[in-house]
Amino acid sequence: MEKINIGLVGFGTVGQALYQVINNSRNVHAEIKKVCVRSLEKPRSIEVPQGLLTTNVDEIVDDADINLVVEVIDQADAAFEIVSRAMRAGKNVVSGNKAMIAKHLTELLDIQKETGRALLYDASSCGSIPVIRNLEEYYDNDLLLEVKGILNGSSNYILSRVFDHGEDYADALARAQKLGFAESNPTQDICGFDSLNKLVIITLHAIGVYVAPADVFVYGIEHLTAADIQYAREKGMKIKLVAQVVKFGEETFTMFVMPEFVAPGRYIYSVDDEYNGVVIRGECYDRQFMFGKGAGGFPTASSLLSDIMALRHDYRYEYKKTAFSPRPEYVTDIALKIYARYSTTDLHTLLPWQSIDEEYRSASHRYVVGEILISDLYKARTALAADDVFLCNFPRFFAERDN
Ligand code: HSE
């Protein structure tokens, strides 16, 4: 079997962890030959041999001895450029870059077909949980009804700390950054965009349909207040940032990311700190659950390593479900029941509620509980997020099956 010579692009928390894992393992027949970094001067916690680091990615892409590129930088477009060049230069690629993959998935499929090279990216979604390969291989049939879960470690860490331990939101965020869970721009985590990128990738592998991130309603936890926590506690529930793709029969499906009230007994109720949890629902088997560390250097490095080893055995995604016919159509005219807490924005003017179940007004805050279409939330998304509005979904899909 050909020896794996790796060119590593990106040497942050994840890149350095992968370097340590490969160098400390006697059973991994792979070597990191070159590492491309943004700055040679940046202080690093690990020592590397003279000449290993470069700032010139051409030294990886143009090196014929390097047969595998591992890409773990955090810019989507720059990464796409590097990954496409590497595959066109005949190299397989492993990537953990969810923003790049979610944005460029269609082009990346084409480049794989054109070059015959493989791109694997299980590390892009849910850190150490092998969700992509499982959806791709095991769930390769039309029994799948829903995939939902906690796909972002940093926001879950913050929610756990604030909700369960009464800690301050800003302190919890600072710790998520210090521990290497958060993106370099943490609004990606707390505003739900990182969860959304992962959901887009999961959806392609779950049901074979690509939906661009910009077309999906996403709402984060940035406006969470003590009043919202108190509301959830009074109902005996936790608040989690949940991403979900839900099929309605064979014809249609929807997807969205937003905070959700989670009752005790739900699998994701006990998913705390930087852990992720994914619930897969299908005909015949009801619900299955995958749980594991979703962020951090070593958990993510374990997933990269698994993809590197899979390439040794010529594994590649076949994207079989993209050829299913007919594939379900993405719809957003689906009513959700939500809690919307606000202060200044007039949510009665901004949102065309289908119905209102409950309203509350006090000097400090107000809220509405009612039904609203996802498409109407999507239309109002910029105005909602710009103000002090916190939204939280009451889960209702497949509720009759969960007894
Ligand atoms: N910032 C991401 C998270 C890293 O917190 O989940 C792992 O994708």
Tab-separated table of C-alpha atoms and ligand atoms in Angstrom:
chain	number	residue	atom	x	y	z
A	1	MET	CA	0.000	0.000	0.000
A	2	GLU	CA	1.313	3.444	-0.912
A	3	LYS	CA	2.715	5.382	2.045
A	4	ILE	CA	0.662	8.402	2.991
A	5	ASN	CA	2.616	11.639	2.783
A	6	ILE	CA	0.527	14.432	4.164
A	7	GLY	CA	0.572	18.135	3.429
A	8	LEU	CA	-1.251	19.828	6.294
A	9	VAL	CA	-2.845	23.214	5.639
A	10	GLY	CA	-3.683	25.012	8.886
A	11	PHE	CA	-1.923	24.591	12.199
A	12	GLY	CA	-4.391	25.856	14.791
A	13	THR	CA	-5.924	23.785	17.589
A	14	VAL	CA	-7.024	20.969	15.267
A	15	GLY	CA	-3.942	20.945	13.009
A	16	GLN	CA	-1.579	20.769	15.977
A	17	ALA	CA	-3.629	17.996	17.594
A	18	LEU	CA	-3.510	15.960	14.371
A	19	TYR	CA	0.245	16.481	14.151
A	20	GLN	CA	0.660	15.131	17.692
A	21	VAL	CA	-1.663	12.164	17.136
A	22	ILE	CA	0.116	11.077	13.950
A	23	ASN	CA	3.597	11.568	15.398
A	24	ASN	CA	2.792	9.727	18.619
A	25	SER	CA	1.189	6.714	16.965
A	26	ARG	CA	3.222	3.699	15.913
A	27	ASN	CA	0.381	2.186	13.889
A	28	VAL	CA	-0.407	5.099	11.642
A	29	HIS	CA	1.650	4.646	8.502
A	30	ALA	CA	1.490	8.262	7.545
A	31	GLU	CA	3.848	11.187	7.807
A	32	ILE	CA	3.216	14.904	7.838
A	33	LYS	CA	5.792	16.220	5.346
A	34	LYS	CA	4.857	19.889	5.261
A	35	VAL	CA	2.605	22.253	7.196
A	36	CYS	CA	1.307	25.477	5.687
A	37	VAL	CA	0.735	28.254	8.226
A	38	ARG	CA	-0.223	31.916	8.002
A	39	SER	CA	2.743	33.122	10.055
A	40	LEU	CA	6.044	31.430	10.932
A	41	GLU	CA	6.522	33.756	13.897
A	42	LYS	CA	3.323	32.906	15.760
A	43	PRO	CA	4.163	31.256	19.115
A	44	ARG	CA	3.070	27.596	19.199
A	45	SER	CA	2.751	25.170	22.085
A	46	ILE	CA	4.444	22.295	20.231
A	47	GLU	CA	7.930	22.085	18.740
A	48	VAL	CA	8.296	21.046	15.123
A	49	PRO	CA	11.388	20.195	13.052
A	50	GLN	CA	13.221	22.915	11.164
A	51	GLY	CA	11.786	23.359	7.664
A	52	LEU	CA	8.434	21.663	8.348
A	53	LEU	CA	6.484	24.909	8.308
A	54	THR	CA	5.939	27.052	5.253
A	55	THR	CA	3.728	30.011	4.417
A	56	ASN	CA	3.600	29.022	0.751
A	57	VAL	CA	0.829	26.535	-0.020
A	58	ASP	CA	2.444	25.791	-3.411
A	59	GLU	CA	5.090	23.828	-1.505
A	60	ILE	CA	2.300	21.368	-0.689
A	61	VAL	CA	0.137	21.508	-3.820
A	62	ASP	CA	3.128	21.260	-6.205
A	63	ASP	CA	5.027	18.591	-4.249
A	64	ALA	CA	4.592	15.304	-6.134
A	65	ASP	CA	5.612	13.303	-3.027
A	66	ILE	CA	2.628	14.606	-1.081
A	67	ASN	CA	-0.336	12.379	-1.942
A	68	LEU	CA	-2.831	13.620	0.653
A	69	VAL	CA	-3.757	17.125	1.722
A	70	VAL	CA	-5.438	17.723	5.076
A	71	GLU	CA	-7.094	21.121	5.166
A	72	VAL	CA	-8.106	22.668	8.502
A	73	ILE	CA	-8.083	26.439	8.008
A	74	ASP	CA	-11.076	28.566	8.858
A	75	GLN	CA	-11.740	30.576	5.707
A	76	ALA	CA	-14.228	29.097	3.259
A	77	ASP	CA	-13.128	30.606	-0.053
A	78	ALA	CA	-9.360	30.359	0.488
A	79	ALA	CA	-9.830	26.725	1.533
A	80	PHE	CA	-11.942	25.965	-1.545
A	81	GLU	CA	-9.159	27.316	-3.761
A	82	ILE	CA	-6.550	25.141	-2.022
A	83	VAL	CA	-8.715	22.002	-1.971
A	84	SER	CA	-9.657	22.313	-5.664
A	85	ARG	CA	-6.035	22.889	-6.674
A	86	ALA	CA	-4.873	19.923	-4.592
A	87	MET	CA	-7.436	17.562	-6.163
A	88	ARG	CA	-6.638	18.818	-9.662
A	89	ALA	CA	-2.966	18.118	-8.831
A	90	GLY	CA	-3.956	14.483	-8.202
A	91	LYS	CA	-4.149	14.466	-4.405
A	92	ASN	CA	-6.897	13.147	-2.166
A	93	VAL	CA	-8.122	15.617	0.421
A	94	VAL	CA	-9.417	15.378	3.992
A	95	SER	CA	-11.070	18.528	5.309
A	96	GLY	CA	-12.670	19.690	8.534
A	97	ASN	CA	-13.848	22.942	7.018
A	98	LYS	CA	-17.634	22.965	7.350
A	99	ALA	CA	-18.055	26.535	6.059
A	100	MET	CA	-16.133	25.693	2.880
A	101	ILE	CA	-17.923	22.399	2.300
A	102	ALA	CA	-21.423	23.748	3.000
A	103	LYS	CA	-20.864	26.677	0.658
A	104	HIS	CA	-19.136	24.801	-2.185
A	105	LEU	CA	-20.617	21.319	-1.934
A	106	THR	CA	-21.984	21.205	-5.491
A	107	GLU	CA	-18.673	22.307	-7.009
A	108	LEU	CA	-16.767	19.884	-4.770
A	109	LEU	CA	-18.891	16.997	-6.076
A	110	ASP	CA	-18.054	18.054	-9.644
A	111	ILE	CA	-14.327	18.325	-8.912
A	112	GLN	CA	-14.326	14.831	-7.387
A	113	LYS	CA	-15.993	13.460	-10.544
A	114	GLU	CA	-13.673	15.404	-12.852
A	115	THR	CA	-10.436	14.435	-11.080
A	116	GLY	CA	-11.326	10.975	-9.741
A	117	ARG	CA	-9.828	12.110	-6.421
A	118	ALA	CA	-11.649	11.688	-3.108
A	119	LEU	CA	-12.618	14.342	-0.595
A	120	LEU	CA	-13.568	13.107	2.886
A	121	TYR	CA	-14.903	15.399	5.600
A	122	ASP	CA	-16.374	13.556	8.563
A	123	ALA	CA	-14.437	15.941	10.839
A	124	SER	CA	-16.508	18.825	9.481
A	125	SER	CA	-19.649	17.725	11.288
A	126	CYS	CA	-19.902	16.924	15.004
A	127	GLY	CA	-16.186	16.510	15.736
A	128	SER	CA	-15.502	12.932	16.774
A	129	ILE	CA	-18.969	11.525	15.891
A	130	PRO	CA	-18.869	9.582	12.588
A	131	VAL	CA	-22.151	11.013	11.397
A	132	ILE	CA	-21.387	11.572	7.708
A	133	ARG	CA	-20.028	8.114	6.982
A	134	ASN	CA	-22.939	6.512	8.832
A	135	LEU	CA	-25.552	8.521	6.959
A	136	GLU	CA	-23.762	7.790	3.689
A	137	GLU	CA	-23.364	4.043	4.194
A	138	TYR	CA	-25.698	2.609	6.787
A	139	TYR	CA	-28.752	4.804	6.182
A	140	ASP	CA	-28.655	4.316	2.439
A	141	ASN	CA	-32.375	3.795	2.006
A	142	ASP	CA	-35.558	5.781	2.107
A	143	LEU	CA	-36.559	4.905	5.677
A	144	LEU	CA	-34.973	8.042	7.076
A	145	LEU	CA	-37.502	10.559	8.456
A	146	GLU	CA	-35.504	13.075	10.416
A	147	VAL	CA	-32.018	13.987	11.590
A	148	LYS	CA	-31.825	16.487	14.429
A	149	GLY	CA	-29.439	17.389	17.145
A	150	ILE	CA	-26.842	19.533	18.785
A	151	LEU	CA	-24.177	20.108	16.155
A	152	ASN	CA	-22.140	22.888	17.762
A	153	GLY	CA	-19.983	22.351	20.836
A	154	SER	CA	-19.320	25.981	21.762
A	155	SER	CA	-22.943	27.129	21.944
A	156	ASN	CA	-23.833	23.960	23.826
A	157	TYR	CA	-20.975	24.599	26.236
A	158	ILE	CA	-22.263	28.137	26.838
A	159	LEU	CA	-25.871	26.977	27.305
A	160	SER	CA	-24.792	24.250	29.746
A	161	ARG	CA	-22.688	26.618	31.782
A	162	VAL	CA	-25.303	29.385	31.877
A	163	PHE	CA	-28.349	27.139	32.248
A	164	ASP	CA	-27.097	24.378	34.543
A	165	HIS	CA	-24.346	26.149	36.449
A	166	GLY	CA	-25.655	29.726	36.610
A	167	GLU	CA	-22.456	31.071	35.066
A	168	ASP	CA	-22.171	34.319	33.175
A	169	TYR	CA	-22.725	34.119	29.373
A	170	ALA	CA	-19.648	36.199	28.482
A	171	ASP	CA	-17.410	34.141	30.824
A	172	ALA	CA	-18.676	30.885	29.325
A	173	LEU	CA	-18.020	32.152	25.806
A	174	ALA	CA	-14.506	33.252	26.774
A	175	ARG	CA	-13.840	29.767	28.181
A	176	ALA	CA	-15.189	28.069	25.025
A	177	GLN	CA	-12.673	30.175	23.089
A	178	LYS	CA	-9.819	29.418	25.479
A	179	LEU	CA	-10.521	25.680	25.356
A	180	GLY	CA	-10.279	25.739	21.558
A	181	PHE	CA	-13.935	24.906	20.877
A	182	ALA	CA	-15.032	28.178	19.298
A	183	GLU	CA	-14.459	29.387	15.751
A	184	SER	CA	-12.006	32.273	15.327
A	185	ASN	CA	-15.151	34.351	14.802
A	186	PRO	CA	-17.409	32.989	17.589
A	187	THR	CA	-20.554	34.565	16.120
A	188	GLN	CA	-20.427	31.538	13.784
A	189	ASP	CA	-21.072	29.385	16.849
A	190	ILE	CA	-23.509	31.467	18.866
A	191	CYS	CA	-25.593	32.785	15.959
A	192	GLY	CA	-26.109	29.241	14.652
A	193	PHE	CA	-24.176	29.507	11.361
A	194	ASP	CA	-21.730	26.748	12.266
A	195	SER	CA	-24.644	24.411	13.126
A	196	LEU	CA	-26.260	25.396	9.837
A	197	ASN	CA	-23.163	24.565	7.790
A	198	LYS	CA	-23.082	21.123	9.411
A	199	LEU	CA	-26.820	20.673	8.815
A	200	VAL	CA	-26.382	21.454	5.104
A	201	ILE	CA	-23.686	18.766	4.837
A	202	ILE	CA	-25.719	16.266	6.871
A	203	THR	CA	-28.799	16.903	4.720
A	204	LEU	CA	-26.945	16.050	1.513
A	205	HIS	CA	-25.760	12.768	2.993
A	206	ALA	CA	-29.107	12.015	4.700
A	207	ILE	CA	-31.530	12.672	1.854
A	208	GLY	CA	-29.384	13.563	-1.163
A	209	VAL	CA	-30.455	17.190	-1.523
A	210	TYR	CA	-28.198	20.241	-1.335
A	211	VAL	CA	-29.729	23.413	0.092
A	212	ALA	CA	-27.511	26.511	0.194
A	213	PRO	CA	-26.949	27.836	3.749
A	214	ALA	CA	-28.339	31.243	2.733
A	215	ASP	CA	-31.745	29.650	2.005
A	216	VAL	CA	-32.220	28.195	5.490
A	217	PHE	CA	-33.699	29.901	8.570
A	218	VAL	CA	-31.118	30.097	11.324
A	219	TYR	CA	-31.436	31.727	14.745
A	220	GLY	CA	-28.901	31.631	17.544
A	221	ILE	CA	-28.573	32.047	21.293
A	222	GLU	CA	-27.025	35.516	21.333
A	223	HIS	CA	-30.126	37.196	22.791
A	224	LEU	CA	-30.734	34.638	25.566
A	225	THR	CA	-31.627	36.323	28.881
A	226	ALA	CA	-32.432	35.268	32.446
A	227	ALA	CA	-36.148	35.638	31.588
A	228	ASP	CA	-35.863	32.922	28.903
A	229	ILE	CA	-34.017	30.607	31.268
A	230	GLN	CA	-36.671	31.154	33.909
A	231	TYR	CA	-39.474	30.407	31.392
A	232	ALA	CA	-37.799	27.115	30.402
A	233	ARG	CA	-37.124	26.141	34.028
A	234	GLU	CA	-40.751	26.757	35.006
A	235	LYS	CA	-41.765	24.293	32.281
A	236	GLY	CA	-39.138	21.792	33.464
A	237	MET	CA	-37.152	22.058	30.231
A	238	LYS	CA	-33.690	23.020	29.041
A	239	ILE	CA	-32.869	25.231	26.072
A	240	LYS	CA	-30.576	23.735	23.410
A	241	LEU	CA	-29.486	25.052	20.014
A	242	VAL	CA	-30.935	22.431	17.672
A	243	ALA	CA	-30.435	21.847	13.947
A	244	GLN	CA	-32.944	19.651	12.148
A	245	VAL	CA	-33.919	18.263	8.783
A	246	VAL	CA	-37.392	16.716	8.697
A	247	LYS	CA	-39.073	14.786	5.885
A	248	PHE	CA	-42.834	14.888	5.315
A	249	GLY	CA	-43.590	11.722	3.384
A	250	GLU	CA	-41.610	11.184	0.190
A	251	GLU	CA	-42.354	14.545	-1.383
A	252	THR	CA	-41.101	17.302	0.880
A	253	PHE	CA	-38.735	18.184	3.700
A	254	THR	CA	-37.780	21.212	5.738
A	255	MET	CA	-34.700	22.232	7.695
A	256	PHE	CA	-33.806	24.993	10.152
A	257	VAL	CA	-31.587	25.866	13.116
A	258	MET	CA	-32.925	27.539	16.244
A	259	PRO	CA	-33.019	27.200	20.034
A	260	GLU	CA	-35.469	24.549	21.196
A	261	PHE	CA	-37.102	23.621	24.501
A	262	VAL	CA	-35.933	20.131	25.397
A	263	ALA	CA	-37.838	18.014	27.905
A	264	PRO	CA	-36.192	15.484	30.248
A	265	GLY	CA	-36.232	12.076	28.587
A	266	ARG	CA	-35.249	13.422	25.167
A	267	TYR	CA	-31.869	12.051	24.124
A	268	ILE	CA	-30.367	15.515	23.689
A	269	TYR	CA	-31.504	16.713	27.147
A	270	SER	CA	-28.360	15.204	28.674
A	271	VAL	CA	-25.950	16.395	25.989
A	272	ASP	CA	-23.951	19.020	27.839
A	273	ASP	CA	-20.801	21.110	27.504
A	274	GLU	CA	-18.925	20.648	24.221
A	275	TYR	CA	-20.608	17.317	23.480
A	276	ASN	CA	-22.815	16.905	20.432
A	277	GLY	CA	-25.755	14.547	19.998
A	278	VAL	CA	-27.516	13.486	16.816
A	279	VAL	CA	-30.909	11.779	16.747
A	280	ILE	CA	-31.680	9.804	13.591
A	281	ARG	CA	-35.314	8.837	13.127
A	282	GLY	CA	-36.633	6.372	10.624
A	283	GLU	CA	-39.395	3.992	9.752
A	284	CYS	CA	-38.990	0.594	11.459
A	285	TYR	CA	-36.366	1.651	13.996
A	286	ASP	CA	-37.948	4.816	15.475
A	287	ARG	CA	-35.012	6.685	16.979
A	288	GLN	CA	-31.278	6.140	17.206
A	289	PHE	CA	-28.778	8.377	18.918
A	290	MET	CA	-25.117	9.239	18.338
A	291	PHE	CA	-23.243	11.080	21.068
A	292	GLY	CA	-19.684	12.340	21.420
A	293	LYS	CA	-17.316	15.268	21.700
A	294	GLY	CA	-18.207	17.754	19.006
A	295	ALA	CA	-15.376	20.262	19.353
A	296	GLY	CA	-11.783	20.530	20.471
A	297	GLY	CA	-8.442	19.613	18.944
A	298	PHE	CA	-8.096	15.912	19.767
A	299	PRO	CA	-11.714	14.812	19.182
A	300	THR	CA	-11.646	16.498	15.767
A	301	ALA	CA	-8.181	15.095	15.013
A	302	SER	CA	-9.545	11.589	15.693
A	303	SER	CA	-12.096	12.101	12.956
A	304	LEU	CA	-9.493	13.464	10.520
A	305	LEU	CA	-7.341	10.438	11.245
A	306	SER	CA	-10.250	8.104	10.566
A	307	ASP	CA	-10.732	9.733	7.154
A	308	ILE	CA	-6.994	9.525	6.426
A	309	MET	CA	-7.083	5.798	7.211
A	310	ALA	CA	-10.252	5.325	5.141
A	311	LEU	CA	-8.399	6.749	2.142
A	312	ARG	CA	-5.781	4.029	2.555
A	313	HIS	CA	-8.585	1.636	1.664
A	314	ASP	CA	-9.757	3.803	-1.223
A	315	TYR	CA	-12.949	4.746	0.568
A	316	ARG	CA	-14.893	7.602	-1.007
A	317	TYR	CA	-18.379	9.043	-0.657
A	318	GLU	CA	-20.564	7.879	-3.504
A	319	TYR	CA	-23.373	10.379	-2.902
A	320	LYS	CA	-25.810	7.642	-3.872
A	321	LYS	CA	-28.836	9.469	-2.540
A	322	THR	CA	-28.280	12.422	-4.908
A	323	ALA	CA	-29.319	10.010	-7.695
A	324	PHE	CA	-32.598	8.988	-6.000
A	325	SER	CA	-35.650	9.896	-8.025
A	326	PRO	CA	-37.762	11.717	-7.131
A	327	ARG	CA	-35.886	13.449	-4.355
A	328	PRO	CA	-37.934	15.365	-1.774
A	329	GLU	CA	-38.439	19.077	-2.331
A	330	TYR	CA	-37.316	21.681	0.239
A	331	VAL	CA	-40.309	23.578	1.668
A	332	THR	CA	-40.647	26.284	4.316
A	333	ASP	CA	-44.424	26.801	4.502
A	334	ILE	CA	-44.410	24.720	7.668
A	335	ALA	CA	-45.882	26.044	10.930
A	336	LEU	CA	-43.759	25.930	14.074
A	337	LYS	CA	-44.929	26.667	17.581
A	338	ILE	CA	-42.447	29.110	19.074
A	339	TYR	CA	-41.778	31.272	22.110
A	340	ALA	CA	-40.661	34.781	21.108
A	341	ARG	CA	-39.403	37.077	23.876
A	342	TYR	CA	-38.862	40.712	22.968
A	343	SER	CA	-38.487	44.198	24.373
A	344	THR	CA	-38.622	46.959	21.770
A	345	THR	CA	-39.500	45.271	18.456
A	346	ASP	CA	-43.232	44.988	17.870
A	347	LEU	CA	-43.495	41.278	17.103
A	348	HIS	CA	-47.161	41.621	16.194
A	349	THR	CA	-46.318	43.917	13.289
A	350	LEU	CA	-43.122	42.120	12.280
A	351	LEU	CA	-44.461	38.559	12.292
A	352	PRO	CA	-47.701	37.329	10.714
A	353	TRP	CA	-48.669	34.885	13.482
A	354	GLN	CA	-50.931	32.032	12.385
A	355	SER	CA	-52.315	31.864	15.926
A	356	ILE	CA	-51.352	33.012	19.429
A	357	ASP	CA	-51.625	30.712	22.442
A	358	GLU	CA	-50.099	32.833	25.180
A	359	GLU	CA	-48.950	36.422	25.740
A	360	TYR	CA	-47.122	38.087	28.596
A	361	ARG	CA	-46.143	41.712	29.238
A	362	SER	CA	-44.238	43.148	32.176
A	363	ALA	CA	-42.039	46.187	32.725
A	364	SER	CA	-38.920	44.128	32.005
A	365	HIS	CA	-39.972	41.930	29.076
A	366	ARG	CA	-42.766	40.515	26.938
A	367	TYR	CA	-43.299	37.295	25.114
A	368	VAL	CA	-45.637	35.610	22.680
A	369	VAL	CA	-46.171	31.871	22.246
A	370	GLY	CA	-47.817	31.034	18.966
A	371	GLU	CA	-47.703	29.450	15.538
A	372	ILE	CA	-45.657	30.930	12.743
A	373	LEU	CA	-44.497	29.677	9.340
A	374	ILE	CA	-40.775	29.031	8.860
A	375	SER	CA	-40.997	31.095	5.641
A	376	ASP	CA	-42.269	34.090	7.650
A	377	LEU	CA	-39.459	33.730	10.189
A	378	TYR	CA	-37.011	33.577	7.269
A	379	LYS	CA	-38.422	36.800	5.749
A	380	ALA	CA	-38.084	38.613	9.102
A	381	ARG	CA	-34.694	37.119	10.012
A	382	THR	CA	-32.590	40.274	9.671
A	383	ALA	CA	-34.947	42.450	11.720
A	384	LEU	CA	-35.358	39.750	14.365
A	385	ALA	CA	-31.655	39.135	14.870
A	386	ALA	CA	-30.803	42.843	14.929
A	387	ASP	CA	-32.936	43.400	17.996
A	388	ASP	CA	-33.259	41.902	21.433
A	389	VAL	CA	-35.516	39.018	20.356
A	390	PHE	CA	-34.999	35.468	21.598
A	391	LEU	CA	-36.804	32.685	19.752
A	392	CYS	CA	-37.260	29.122	20.984
A	393	ASN	CA	-39.057	26.258	19.254
A	394	PHE	CA	-41.476	23.813	20.892
A	395	PRO	CA	-40.692	20.489	19.173
A	396	ARG	CA	-43.753	18.948	17.508
A	397	PHE	CA	-42.668	16.772	14.566
A	398	PHE	CA	-43.276	13.050	15.197
A	399	ALA	CA	-44.429	13.910	18.760
A	400	GLU	CA	-47.126	11.219	18.536
A	401	ARG	CA	-44.437	8.551	18.114
A	402	ASP	CA	-42.482	9.534	21.229
A	403	ASN	CA	-44.384	8.040	24.086
B	1	HSE	N1	-16.647	25.707	16.707
B	1	HSE	C1	-17.092	24.382	16.469
B	1	HSE	C2	-17.987	23.934	17.598
B	1	HSE	C3	-15.911	23.474	16.334
B	1	HSE	O1	-17.985	24.600	18.644
B	1	HSE	O2	-18.700	22.952	17.454
B	1	HSE	C4	-16.231	22.083	15.874
B	1	HSE	O3	-16.821	22.090	14.604
